Amino acid sequence: MADNAKLIVEGKTYEFPVLVGSEGEKAIDISNLRSETGYITLDNGYGNTGSCQSSITFIDGDKGILRYRGIPIEELSEKSFFTETAYLLMYGELPSEGKLKSFSERLNKSSLIHEDMLHFFTGYPKGAHPMAILTSVVASLSAFYPVKDTLDPEDEEIIIANLMSQIRTIAAFSYKKSIGEPVVYPSNKLKFVENFLNMMFASPVKDYSLDPDVVKALDMFFLLSADHEQNCSTSTVRMAGSSLANIYSVIGAGICALWGKLHGGANQEVIEMLEHLRDTRTSPTAFVDAIKNNKGKLMGFGHRVYKNFDPRAKIIKGLCHSLLKKPGLNDPTFEIALKLEEIALKDDYFLSRKLYPNVDFYSGLILKAAGFPINMFTVLFAIGRVPGWLAHWREMRHDKHTRISRPRQVYQGPTRRAYVPIQDRK
Ligand code: SDX
């Protein structure tokens, strides 16, 4: 433990304990601030506020470090695969062969959704955004799979497998319905990512031949998306989960938060930006200048925590270099992305604000190369992020410090005033 932190308020000195994390992060525990001083803190966007103590993911934004349960993301992306890393995030250790086998069996066992849920998909208008479908169908799972108030470890394991597997099925079904094709059911003969690709791109009239490079690239995308400590959508999951809402609506809340273009929706925005530059033949230099002059946003750049390279962006950029070399997968927008990065990283506007490419800058190129329509990109991010959301949900449920999240505010509205009858109003 470090020395206490001292706060002098209205001439009186107060002391608050200092917590030191396993990687040296220091925090002042202000749990008793208001009861002792009558003061609260204000921290718009929570950039300086820890909401919990967690053992799942460690990020050092200054050094560009990302580790899942202590293992560097570079090692996991090289040696592991999505379902194994999902297990690591949710249960804290890499699984033995036996545990991995039973986890995979559980995922297969729960890959179907209730047949009556298929009616939902026909109720959406043509062109409905797949994220709109995903959020509502996932929240509706609680109607078909009611959740007990108290969950034992076995219940948790079933729910976790259900959600990881069924979100993937719902995503594929929503895509098939959006293009007017019949759904392709999951198969126990295929592994997690192959199963998803098959549900997405096979059809009753043609088989889908799995390209191992595309399978590997999508698996890596899911692995790199799997968790990122207290980001907006994960904090939403913790917030909703703290009221003991059922897990399906809690994950539905996380999906809603992820959809925002400042968060998971950025990967779709990046590709639309790159394609706009391609189609209008806009020079990347002119585009960057316009962003600087209009104080706009170069989508896929910047991060609340990374003030250096996002290690995930580096890995995905490398994946782009190899995947997009394949015949038929070459994509001119990749060259535009490389040019934009080169220009921005030489420009003081970006360097002075510590704006570097984040995970979304290159990920869309991988997804496009894999054949996914742009409006499915954030859905794919959600599929990858589910293990992280579930890991935090479990950690929160088992943390004895957890209480319902209920932040305070600084009120700036009108002071007390009387009701004015309508005839006396201006
Ligand atoms: C994800 O939190 C996570 O971990 C998220 C995530 C995860 O895995 O869960 O990593 C996934 O969401 C990645 C981020 C995807 N979003 C985008 O790519 C959208 C573009 N980026 C920005 O909107 C922004 O950088 C954020 C939202 C990512 C971070 O916003 P912050 O931390 O609130 O930063 P800010 O808006 O306060 O910006 C500080 C300055 C401002 O300029 P000044 O007011 O100082 O003049 O930097 C500027 C901003 O205008 N700025 C940008 C910019 N991002 C910030 N200028 C140009 N282009 C950008 N992309």
Tab-separated table of C-alpha atoms and ligand atoms in Angstrom:
chain	number	residue	atom	x	y	z
A	1	MET	CA	0.000	0.000	0.000
A	2	ALA	CA	1.329	3.556	-0.731
A	3	ASP	CA	0.954	6.533	1.651
A	4	ASN	CA	-2.494	8.034	2.024
A	5	ALA	CA	-3.515	10.917	-0.244
A	6	LYS	CA	-4.167	14.189	1.544
A	7	LEU	CA	-6.933	16.586	0.520
A	8	ILE	CA	-7.312	20.016	2.064
A	9	VAL	CA	-10.903	21.267	1.861
A	10	GLU	CA	-11.974	24.533	3.472
A	11	GLY	CA	-8.829	24.496	5.607
A	12	LYS	CA	-9.345	20.954	6.879
A	13	THR	CA	-7.016	18.106	5.845
A	14	TYR	CA	-8.535	14.754	4.958
A	15	GLU	CA	-6.677	11.545	4.198
A	16	PHE	CA	-7.800	8.897	1.709
A	17	PRO	CA	-6.221	5.484	1.148
A	18	VAL	CA	-4.125	4.907	-2.003
A	19	LEU	CA	-4.508	1.625	-3.869
A	20	VAL	CA	-1.684	0.305	-6.065
A	21	GLY	CA	-2.572	-2.131	-8.869
A	22	SER	CA	-0.473	-5.193	-9.790
A	23	GLU	CA	1.070	-3.175	-12.650
A	24	GLY	CA	1.749	-0.131	-10.462
A	25	GLU	CA	-1.359	1.920	-11.342
A	26	LYS	CA	-2.107	4.168	-8.360
A	27	ALA	CA	-5.637	5.136	-7.315
A	28	ILE	CA	-7.025	7.289	-4.543
A	29	ASP	CA	-9.935	5.452	-2.932
A	30	ILE	CA	-12.601	8.168	-2.533
A	31	SER	CA	-15.396	5.804	-1.428
A	32	ASN	CA	-15.841	7.945	1.721
A	33	LEU	CA	-15.151	11.364	0.130
A	34	ARG	CA	-18.733	12.696	0.349
A	35	SER	CA	-19.492	11.291	3.794
A	36	GLU	CA	-16.260	12.821	5.163
A	37	THR	CA	-16.033	16.118	3.226
A	38	GLY	CA	-19.508	16.718	1.759
A	39	TYR	CA	-17.804	17.034	-1.629
A	40	ILE	CA	-18.159	14.863	-4.730
A	41	THR	CA	-15.809	14.764	-7.744
A	42	LEU	CA	-16.624	15.662	-11.341
A	43	ASP	CA	-14.941	13.828	-14.217
A	44	ASN	CA	-16.729	14.190	-17.581
A	45	GLY	CA	-16.257	10.971	-19.565
A	46	TYR	CA	-14.630	9.291	-16.542
A	47	GLY	CA	-11.138	9.780	-18.014
A	48	ASN	CA	-9.649	9.909	-14.506
A	49	THR	CA	-12.067	7.662	-12.642
A	50	GLY	CA	-11.727	3.952	-11.931
A	51	SER	CA	-15.124	2.230	-11.734
A	52	CYS	CA	-13.812	-1.051	-10.310
A	53	GLN	CA	-10.785	-3.208	-9.673
A	54	SER	CA	-10.376	-5.835	-12.393
A	55	SER	CA	-7.994	-8.714	-13.170
A	56	ILE	CA	-9.082	-9.323	-16.757
A	57	THR	CA	-7.251	-6.950	-19.122
A	58	PHE	CA	-4.301	-4.629	-18.646
A	59	ILE	CA	-3.635	-1.686	-20.956
A	60	ASP	CA	-0.688	0.691	-20.748
A	61	GLY	CA	-1.763	3.417	-23.165
A	62	ASP	CA	1.575	5.224	-23.079
A	63	LYS	CA	3.575	2.118	-23.931
A	64	GLY	CA	0.975	0.571	-26.262
A	65	ILE	CA	0.655	-2.552	-24.093
A	66	LEU	CA	-2.426	-4.819	-24.109
A	67	ARG	CA	-2.560	-8.095	-22.132
A	68	TYR	CA	-5.459	-10.487	-21.548
A	69	ARG	CA	-5.070	-12.071	-18.085
A	70	GLY	CA	-1.371	-11.106	-18.229
A	71	ILE	CA	-0.631	-12.625	-21.647
A	72	PRO	CA	0.504	-10.060	-24.285
A	73	ILE	CA	-1.909	-9.622	-27.187
A	74	GLU	CA	0.969	-10.170	-29.629
A	75	GLU	CA	1.547	-13.687	-28.216
A	76	LEU	CA	-2.135	-14.568	-28.160
A	77	SER	CA	-2.682	-13.372	-31.738
A	78	GLU	CA	0.275	-15.519	-32.842
A	79	LYS	CA	-0.289	-18.678	-30.777
A	80	SER	CA	-3.923	-18.754	-29.661
A	81	PHE	CA	-7.331	-18.631	-31.333
A	82	PHE	CA	-10.621	-16.932	-30.533
A	83	THR	CA	-12.470	-19.575	-28.512
A	84	GLU	CA	-9.355	-20.437	-26.459
A	85	THR	CA	-8.725	-16.742	-25.731
A	86	ALA	CA	-12.416	-16.273	-24.916
A	87	TYR	CA	-12.070	-19.035	-22.304
A	88	LEU	CA	-8.933	-17.353	-20.908
A	89	LEU	CA	-10.756	-14.025	-20.550
A	90	MET	CA	-13.865	-15.514	-18.938
A	91	TYR	CA	-12.254	-18.085	-16.635
A	92	GLY	CA	-8.839	-16.537	-15.998
A	93	GLU	CA	-6.596	-19.340	-17.264
A	94	LEU	CA	-5.845	-20.959	-20.614
A	95	PRO	CA	-7.994	-24.130	-20.774
A	96	SER	CA	-6.597	-27.655	-20.619
A	97	GLU	CA	-7.386	-29.812	-23.638
A	98	GLY	CA	-10.291	-31.361	-21.752
A	99	LYS	CA	-11.745	-28.042	-20.663
A	100	LEU	CA	-11.388	-26.600	-24.171
A	101	LYS	CA	-13.149	-29.639	-25.630
A	102	SER	CA	-16.105	-29.344	-23.271
A	103	PHE	CA	-16.268	-25.563	-23.863
A	104	SER	CA	-16.391	-26.165	-27.629
A	105	GLU	CA	-19.070	-28.816	-27.127
A	106	ARG	CA	-21.108	-26.352	-25.071
A	107	LEU	CA	-20.763	-23.731	-27.812
A	108	ASN	CA	-21.996	-26.249	-30.381
A	109	LYS	CA	-24.824	-27.444	-28.141
A	110	SER	CA	-26.242	-23.928	-27.900
A	111	SER	CA	-25.626	-22.700	-31.435
A	112	LEU	CA	-29.296	-22.952	-32.467
A	113	ILE	CA	-31.830	-20.328	-31.445
A	114	HIS	CA	-35.466	-21.210	-30.728
A	115	GLU	CA	-37.165	-21.777	-34.102
A	116	ASP	CA	-39.979	-19.348	-33.154
A	117	MET	CA	-37.363	-16.561	-33.071
A	118	LEU	CA	-37.052	-16.762	-36.858
A	119	HIS	CA	-40.305	-14.783	-37.084
A	120	PHE	CA	-38.467	-11.775	-35.631
A	121	PHE	CA	-36.224	-11.481	-38.666
A	122	THR	CA	-39.091	-11.248	-41.137
A	123	GLY	CA	-40.583	-8.373	-39.133
A	124	TYR	CA	-37.801	-5.910	-40.010
A	125	PRO	CA	-37.988	-3.633	-43.038
A	126	LYS	CA	-35.584	-4.371	-45.923
A	127	GLY	CA	-32.312	-2.576	-45.301
A	128	ALA	CA	-32.743	-2.593	-41.509
A	129	HIS	CA	-29.293	-2.130	-39.962
A	130	PRO	CA	-28.100	-5.520	-38.620
A	131	MET	CA	-27.138	-3.835	-35.319
A	132	ALA	CA	-30.799	-2.841	-34.828
A	133	ILE	CA	-31.761	-6.489	-35.345
A	134	LEU	CA	-28.969	-7.832	-33.137
A	135	THR	CA	-29.750	-5.566	-30.171
A	136	SER	CA	-33.443	-6.471	-30.119
A	137	VAL	CA	-33.151	-10.186	-30.856
A	138	VAL	CA	-30.423	-10.632	-28.221
A	139	ALA	CA	-32.524	-8.865	-25.585
A	140	SER	CA	-35.457	-11.119	-26.591
A	141	LEU	CA	-33.444	-14.253	-25.803
A	142	SER	CA	-34.565	-13.805	-22.183
A	143	ALA	CA	-38.134	-14.488	-23.309
A	144	PHE	CA	-37.103	-17.876	-24.696
A	145	TYR	CA	-34.368	-18.703	-22.190
A	146	PRO	CA	-35.584	-17.272	-18.853
A	147	VAL	CA	-32.761	-16.577	-16.396
A	148	LYS	CA	-33.061	-17.545	-12.701
A	149	ASP	CA	-32.383	-14.766	-10.187
A	150	THR	CA	-29.601	-16.745	-8.523
A	151	LEU	CA	-27.187	-18.448	-10.912
A	152	ASP	CA	-24.862	-21.275	-9.866
A	153	PRO	CA	-21.578	-21.844	-11.785
A	154	GLU	CA	-23.267	-24.394	-14.080
A	155	ASP	CA	-25.997	-21.858	-14.963
A	156	GLU	CA	-23.314	-19.260	-15.711
A	157	GLU	CA	-21.425	-21.670	-17.978
A	158	ILE	CA	-24.596	-22.498	-19.940
A	159	ILE	CA	-25.533	-18.818	-20.314
A	160	ILE	CA	-22.002	-17.894	-21.400
A	161	ALA	CA	-21.922	-20.602	-24.076
A	162	ASN	CA	-25.479	-19.741	-25.172
A	163	LEU	CA	-24.656	-16.089	-25.666
A	164	MET	CA	-21.303	-16.565	-27.393
A	165	SER	CA	-22.824	-19.078	-29.774
A	166	GLN	CA	-26.289	-17.642	-30.312
A	167	ILE	CA	-25.092	-14.088	-31.007
A	168	ARG	CA	-23.043	-15.542	-33.847
A	169	THR	CA	-26.147	-17.382	-35.178
A	170	ILE	CA	-28.377	-14.311	-34.814
A	171	ALA	CA	-25.813	-12.220	-36.699
A	172	ALA	CA	-25.707	-14.683	-39.601
A	173	PHE	CA	-29.497	-15.081	-39.690
A	174	SER	CA	-30.015	-11.291	-39.718
A	175	TYR	CA	-27.633	-11.018	-42.683
A	176	LYS	CA	-29.337	-13.816	-44.625
A	177	LYS	CA	-32.773	-12.278	-44.014
A	178	SER	CA	-31.466	-8.853	-45.094
A	179	ILE	CA	-30.492	-10.276	-48.518
A	180	GLY	CA	-33.673	-12.323	-48.868
A	181	GLU	CA	-31.911	-15.695	-48.646
A	182	PRO	CA	-32.951	-18.622	-46.474
A	183	VAL	CA	-30.943	-18.989	-43.269
A	184	VAL	CA	-28.128	-21.555	-43.134
A	185	TYR	CA	-28.167	-23.437	-39.830
A	186	PRO	CA	-25.051	-23.958	-37.703
A	187	SER	CA	-23.240	-27.285	-37.989
A	188	ASN	CA	-21.496	-29.153	-35.186
A	189	LYS	CA	-18.962	-30.351	-37.717
A	190	LEU	CA	-17.447	-26.870	-38.047
A	191	LYS	CA	-15.350	-24.840	-35.606
A	192	PHE	CA	-16.623	-21.509	-34.271
A	193	VAL	CA	-15.386	-19.161	-37.030
A	194	GLU	CA	-15.831	-21.651	-39.890
A	195	ASN	CA	-19.391	-22.251	-38.684
A	196	PHE	CA	-20.089	-18.535	-38.761
A	197	LEU	CA	-18.627	-18.028	-42.234
A	198	ASN	CA	-20.647	-20.979	-43.490
A	199	MET	CA	-23.885	-19.620	-41.982
A	200	MET	CA	-23.105	-16.270	-43.592
A	201	PHE	CA	-22.065	-17.287	-47.094
A	202	ALA	CA	-23.268	-20.823	-47.852
A	203	SER	CA	-26.702	-21.338	-49.382
A	204	PRO	CA	-28.987	-24.261	-50.283
A	205	VAL	CA	-27.860	-23.953	-53.886
A	206	LYS	CA	-24.129	-23.589	-53.380
A	207	ASP	CA	-21.576	-24.756	-50.865
A	208	TYR	CA	-19.183	-22.214	-49.417
A	209	SER	CA	-15.532	-23.166	-49.626
A	210	LEU	CA	-13.704	-21.973	-46.551
A	211	ASP	CA	-10.482	-20.070	-47.328
A	212	PRO	CA	-8.115	-20.879	-44.418
A	213	ASP	CA	-6.544	-17.408	-44.678
A	214	VAL	CA	-9.964	-15.766	-44.340
A	215	VAL	CA	-10.848	-18.066	-41.419
A	216	LYS	CA	-7.564	-17.169	-39.690
A	217	ALA	CA	-8.017	-13.441	-40.366
A	218	LEU	CA	-11.560	-13.396	-38.960
A	219	ASP	CA	-10.489	-15.498	-35.967
A	220	MET	CA	-7.718	-12.993	-35.279
A	221	PHE	CA	-10.149	-10.074	-35.642
A	222	PHE	CA	-12.471	-11.663	-33.052
A	223	LEU	CA	-9.513	-12.389	-30.739
A	224	LEU	CA	-8.234	-8.806	-30.949
A	225	SER	CA	-11.756	-7.463	-30.324
A	226	ALA	CA	-12.419	-9.767	-27.358
A	227	ASP	CA	-11.795	-7.332	-24.499
A	228	HIS	CA	-10.483	-3.883	-23.733
A	229	GLU	CA	-11.037	-3.275	-19.995
A	230	GLN	CA	-13.502	-0.492	-19.088
A	231	ASN	CA	-14.392	0.819	-22.579
A	232	CYS	CA	-17.777	2.400	-23.176
A	233	SER	CA	-19.719	-0.781	-23.997
A	234	THR	CA	-18.088	-2.875	-21.252
A	235	SER	CA	-18.801	-0.138	-18.712
A	236	THR	CA	-22.404	-0.182	-19.977
A	237	VAL	CA	-22.542	-3.928	-19.360
A	238	ARG	CA	-21.183	-3.435	-15.835
A	239	MET	CA	-23.610	-0.572	-15.214
A	240	ALA	CA	-26.661	-2.526	-16.435
A	241	GLY	CA	-25.446	-5.716	-14.741
A	242	SER	CA	-25.067	-3.932	-11.398
A	243	SER	CA	-28.864	-3.603	-11.174
A	244	LEU	CA	-29.107	-7.421	-11.522
A	245	ALA	CA	-30.873	-7.082	-14.890
A	246	ASN	CA	-30.918	-10.407	-16.745
A	247	ILE	CA	-27.773	-11.168	-18.723
A	248	TYR	CA	-29.447	-11.030	-22.145
A	249	SER	CA	-30.632	-7.446	-21.618
A	250	VAL	CA	-27.255	-6.559	-20.092
A	251	ILE	CA	-25.429	-7.779	-23.218
A	252	GLY	CA	-28.092	-6.061	-25.330
A	253	ALA	CA	-27.165	-2.807	-23.566
A	254	GLY	CA	-23.501	-3.409	-24.378
A	255	ILE	CA	-24.356	-3.978	-28.050
A	256	CYS	CA	-26.293	-0.697	-28.127
A	257	ALA	CA	-23.347	1.229	-26.676
A	258	LEU	CA	-20.903	-0.429	-29.087
A	259	TRP	CA	-22.966	0.771	-32.076
A	260	GLY	CA	-21.957	4.413	-31.570
A	261	LYS	CA	-19.620	5.715	-34.277
A	262	LEU	CA	-17.139	6.962	-31.685
A	263	HIS	CA	-16.869	3.383	-30.424
A	264	GLY	CA	-17.501	0.130	-32.277
A	265	GLY	CA	-19.332	1.855	-35.121
A	266	ALA	CA	-16.024	3.437	-36.173
A	267	ASN	CA	-14.952	0.447	-38.290
A	268	GLN	CA	-17.922	1.038	-40.600
A	269	GLU	CA	-17.210	4.794	-40.655
A	270	VAL	CA	-13.556	4.183	-41.605
A	271	ILE	CA	-14.404	2.084	-44.653
A	272	GLU	CA	-17.074	4.591	-45.755
A	273	MET	CA	-14.451	7.338	-45.381
A	274	LEU	CA	-11.861	5.386	-47.418
A	275	GLU	CA	-14.389	4.505	-50.130
A	276	HIS	CA	-15.509	8.125	-50.310
A	277	LEU	CA	-11.887	9.187	-50.898
A	278	ARG	CA	-11.533	6.446	-53.528
A	279	ASP	CA	-14.772	7.251	-55.361
A	280	THR	CA	-14.310	11.032	-55.317
A	281	ARG	CA	-10.555	10.752	-56.001
A	282	THR	CA	-9.974	13.122	-53.080
A	283	SER	CA	-6.312	13.501	-52.199
A	284	PRO	CA	-5.556	12.131	-48.730
A	285	THR	CA	-3.515	15.278	-48.022
A	286	ALA	CA	-6.465	17.538	-48.875
A	287	PHE	CA	-8.738	15.337	-46.780
A	288	VAL	CA	-6.462	15.521	-43.735
A	289	ASP	CA	-6.170	19.303	-44.142
A	290	ALA	CA	-9.962	19.604	-44.222
A	291	ILE	CA	-10.232	17.558	-41.028
A	292	LYS	CA	-7.720	19.797	-39.309
A	293	ASN	CA	-9.353	23.010	-40.509
A	294	ASN	CA	-12.920	21.907	-39.688
A	295	LYS	CA	-11.898	20.180	-36.452
A	296	GLY	CA	-13.439	16.994	-37.856
A	297	LYS	CA	-12.456	13.443	-36.935
A	298	LEU	CA	-10.177	11.110	-38.881
A	299	MET	CA	-12.206	7.989	-38.138
A	300	GLY	CA	-10.121	5.101	-36.848
A	301	PHE	CA	-7.661	7.505	-35.238
A	302	GLY	CA	-7.328	8.477	-31.598
A	303	HIS	CA	-8.098	6.682	-28.368
A	304	ARG	CA	-8.956	7.645	-24.801
A	305	VAL	CA	-6.290	5.331	-23.410
A	306	TYR	CA	-3.711	4.704	-26.154
A	307	LYS	CA	-1.510	7.768	-26.511
A	308	ASN	CA	0.775	5.642	-28.608
A	309	PHE	CA	0.067	2.955	-31.202
A	310	ASP	CA	-2.896	0.678	-30.490
A	311	PRO	CA	-1.106	-2.706	-30.556
A	312	ARG	CA	-4.183	-4.247	-32.164
A	313	ALA	CA	-3.945	-1.807	-35.072
A	314	LYS	CA	-0.341	-2.861	-35.675
A	315	ILE	CA	-1.303	-6.548	-35.751
A	316	ILE	CA	-4.303	-5.992	-38.036
A	317	LYS	CA	-2.226	-3.779	-40.352
A	318	GLY	CA	0.211	-6.677	-40.723
A	319	LEU	CA	-2.711	-8.990	-41.437
A	320	CYS	CA	-3.912	-6.589	-44.155
A	321	HIS	CA	-0.495	-6.675	-45.800
A	322	SER	CA	-0.640	-10.481	-46.079
A	323	LEU	CA	-4.361	-11.076	-46.713
A	324	LEU	CA	-4.825	-8.317	-49.322
A	325	LYS	CA	-1.949	-9.738	-51.401
A	326	LYS	CA	-4.127	-12.765	-52.207
A	327	PRO	CA	-5.469	-12.773	-55.767
A	328	GLY	CA	-8.861	-11.110	-55.909
A	329	LEU	CA	-8.533	-9.557	-52.445
A	330	ASN	CA	-6.436	-6.561	-53.391
A	331	ASP	CA	-8.195	-3.398	-52.212
A	332	PRO	CA	-7.151	0.127	-53.341
A	333	THR	CA	-8.640	1.566	-50.153
A	334	PHE	CA	-5.809	-0.148	-48.217
A	335	GLU	CA	-3.310	2.042	-50.073
A	336	ILE	CA	-5.434	5.077	-49.169
A	337	ALA	CA	-5.431	4.001	-45.511
A	338	LEU	CA	-1.640	3.593	-45.540
A	339	LYS	CA	-1.287	7.070	-47.114
A	340	LEU	CA	-3.635	8.648	-44.541
A	341	GLU	CA	-1.648	7.064	-41.715
A	342	GLU	CA	1.656	8.226	-43.212
A	343	ILE	CA	0.380	11.823	-43.579
A	344	ALA	CA	-1.238	11.984	-40.136
A	345	LEU	CA	1.774	10.542	-38.325
A	346	LYS	CA	3.969	13.282	-39.797
A	347	ASP	CA	1.500	16.025	-38.882
A	348	ASP	CA	1.835	17.885	-35.601
A	349	TYR	CA	-1.954	18.285	-35.368
A	350	PHE	CA	-2.211	14.531	-34.771
A	351	LEU	CA	1.103	14.012	-33.002
A	352	SER	CA	0.500	16.864	-30.544
A	353	ARG	CA	-2.880	15.326	-29.679
A	354	LYS	CA	-1.319	11.832	-29.528
A	355	LEU	CA	-3.681	10.540	-32.198
A	356	TYR	CA	-2.626	7.198	-33.657
A	357	PRO	CA	-4.503	4.518	-35.618
A	358	ASN	CA	-6.765	2.463	-33.348
A	359	VAL	CA	-8.152	-1.034	-33.832
A	360	ASP	CA	-10.888	0.249	-36.148
A	361	PHE	CA	-8.594	1.917	-38.664
A	362	TYR	CA	-7.593	-1.270	-40.465
A	363	SER	CA	-10.096	-3.851	-39.204
A	364	GLY	CA	-12.754	-2.946	-41.769
A	365	LEU	CA	-10.336	-3.822	-44.585
A	366	ILE	CA	-10.023	-7.357	-43.223
A	367	LEU	CA	-13.791	-7.725	-42.920
A	368	LYS	CA	-14.368	-6.367	-46.427
A	369	ALA	CA	-11.772	-8.792	-47.809
A	370	ALA	CA	-13.597	-11.629	-46.034
A	371	GLY	CA	-16.718	-10.675	-47.991
A	372	PHE	CA	-18.785	-8.989	-45.266
A	373	PRO	CA	-21.019	-6.046	-46.177
A	374	ILE	CA	-20.007	-2.815	-44.416
A	375	ASN	CA	-23.142	-2.662	-42.291
A	376	MET	CA	-22.153	-5.982	-40.690
A	377	PHE	CA	-18.811	-4.683	-39.398
A	378	THR	CA	-20.002	-3.528	-35.975
A	379	VAL	CA	-22.004	-6.758	-35.598
A	380	LEU	CA	-18.709	-8.619	-36.087
A	381	PHE	CA	-17.068	-6.412	-33.476
A	382	ALA	CA	-19.928	-7.372	-31.116
A	383	ILE	CA	-19.393	-11.110	-31.750
A	384	GLY	CA	-15.722	-10.649	-30.869
A	385	ARG	CA	-16.453	-8.511	-27.779
A	386	VAL	CA	-19.003	-10.867	-26.179
A	387	PRO	CA	-16.363	-12.867	-24.208
A	388	GLY	CA	-15.015	-9.608	-22.744
A	389	TRP	CA	-18.476	-8.410	-21.762
A	390	LEU	CA	-19.230	-11.800	-20.196
A	391	ALA	CA	-15.869	-11.869	-18.379
A	392	HIS	CA	-16.610	-8.490	-16.792
A	393	TRP	CA	-20.182	-9.519	-15.993
A	394	ARG	CA	-18.878	-12.622	-14.178
A	395	GLU	CA	-16.135	-10.687	-12.394
A	396	MET	CA	-18.621	-8.055	-11.263
A	397	ARG	CA	-21.072	-10.694	-10.002
A	398	HIS	CA	-18.365	-12.397	-7.918
A	399	ASP	CA	-16.814	-9.171	-6.594
A	400	LYS	CA	-17.864	-8.542	-2.974
A	401	HIS	CA	-17.342	-4.786	-3.525
A	402	THR	CA	-19.966	-4.677	-6.310
A	403	ARG	CA	-22.975	-2.463	-5.582
A	404	ILE	CA	-25.503	-0.887	-7.955
A	405	SER	CA	-23.795	1.804	-10.063
A	406	ARG	CA	-25.345	5.164	-9.334
A	407	PRO	CA	-23.077	8.173	-10.073
A	408	ARG	CA	-23.740	11.593	-8.539
A	409	GLN	CA	-24.020	14.931	-10.404
A	410	VAL	CA	-23.360	18.623	-9.921
A	411	TYR	CA	-26.783	20.254	-10.284
A	412	GLN	CA	-26.705	23.473	-12.351
A	413	GLY	CA	-30.462	23.902	-12.942
A	414	PRO	CA	-32.895	26.562	-11.564
A	415	THR	CA	-33.044	26.997	-7.807
A	416	ARG	CA	-36.440	26.644	-6.035
A	417	ARG	CA	-39.297	28.467	-7.815
A	418	ALA	CA	-43.155	28.316	-7.728
A	419	TYR	CA	-45.505	26.697	-10.250
A	420	VAL	CA	-46.960	29.270	-12.726
A	421	PRO	CA	-50.569	28.725	-13.865
A	422	ILE	CA	-50.848	28.565	-17.676
A	423	GLN	CA	-52.790	31.824	-17.957
A	424	ASP	CA	-49.925	33.661	-16.245
A	425	ARG	CA	-47.207	32.295	-18.479
A	426	LYS	CA	-45.610	34.325	-21.275
B	1	SDX	C1	-12.909	1.958	-29.963
B	1	SDX	O1	-12.192	2.757	-25.145
B	1	SDX	C2	-11.855	1.723	-25.851
B	1	SDX	O2	-11.079	0.894	-25.442
B	1	SDX	C3	-12.543	1.600	-27.196
B	1	SDX	C4	-12.038	0.499	-28.111
B	1	SDX	C5	-12.364	-0.879	-27.580
B	1	SDX	O3	-11.675	-1.833	-27.967
B	1	SDX	O4	-13.398	-1.016	-26.854
B	1	SDX	O5	-10.648	0.616	-28.291
B	1	SDX	C6	-12.724	0.575	-29.486
B	1	SDX	O6	-13.941	2.515	-29.738
B	1	SDX	C7	-11.769	2.647	-30.661
B	1	SDX	C8	-12.086	4.133	-31.026
B	1	SDX	C9	-12.920	4.145	-32.287
B	1	SDX	N1	-13.388	5.510	-32.558
B	1	SDX	C10	-12.892	6.247	-33.566
B	1	SDX	O7	-11.979	5.905	-34.306
B	1	SDX	C11	-13.586	7.580	-33.751
B	1	SDX	C12	-12.548	8.686	-33.924
B	1	SDX	N2	-11.859	8.890	-32.660
B	1	SDX	C13	-12.354	9.942	-31.799
B	1	SDX	O8	-13.705	10.188	-31.834
B	1	SDX	C14	-11.692	9.953	-30.418
B	1	SDX	O9	-10.348	9.830	-30.615
B	1	SDX	C15	-12.146	8.935	-29.376
B	1	SDX	C16	-13.611	8.944	-29.199
B	1	SDX	C17	-11.680	7.582	-29.759
B	1	SDX	C18	-11.478	9.339	-28.054
B	1	SDX	O10	-12.016	10.541	-27.684
B	1	SDX	P1	-11.454	11.354	-26.418
B	1	SDX	O11	-10.490	10.553	-25.631
B	1	SDX	O12	-12.640	11.939	-25.708
B	1	SDX	O13	-10.586	12.467	-27.076
B	1	SDX	P2	-11.123	13.921	-27.378
B	1	SDX	O14	-12.366	13.842	-28.193
B	1	SDX	O15	-11.142	14.675	-26.088
B	1	SDX	O16	-9.962	14.486	-28.342
B	1	SDX	C19	-8.847	15.195	-27.856
B	1	SDX	C20	-8.424	16.106	-29.034
B	1	SDX	C21	-9.566	16.999	-29.526
B	1	SDX	O17	-8.961	18.119	-30.123
B	1	SDX	P3	-8.855	19.535	-29.289
B	1	SDX	O18	-10.218	19.774	-28.663
B	1	SDX	O19	-7.782	19.264	-28.253
B	1	SDX	O20	-8.458	20.557	-30.313
B	1	SDX	O21	-8.083	15.272	-30.167
B	1	SDX	C22	-8.993	15.560	-31.236
B	1	SDX	C23	-10.211	16.198	-30.609
B	1	SDX	O22	-10.894	17.013	-31.562
B	1	SDX	N3	-9.327	14.263	-31.847
B	1	SDX	C24	-9.301	14.032	-33.152
B	1	SDX	C25	-9.636	12.672	-33.285
B	1	SDX	N4	-9.854	12.143	-32.084
B	1	SDX	C26	-9.673	13.151	-31.188
B	1	SDX	N5	-9.026	14.839	-34.215
B	1	SDX	C27	-9.071	14.261	-35.427
B	1	SDX	N6	-9.383	12.934	-35.642
B	1	SDX	C28	-9.660	12.138	-34.595
B	1	SDX	N7	-9.970	10.857	-34.805
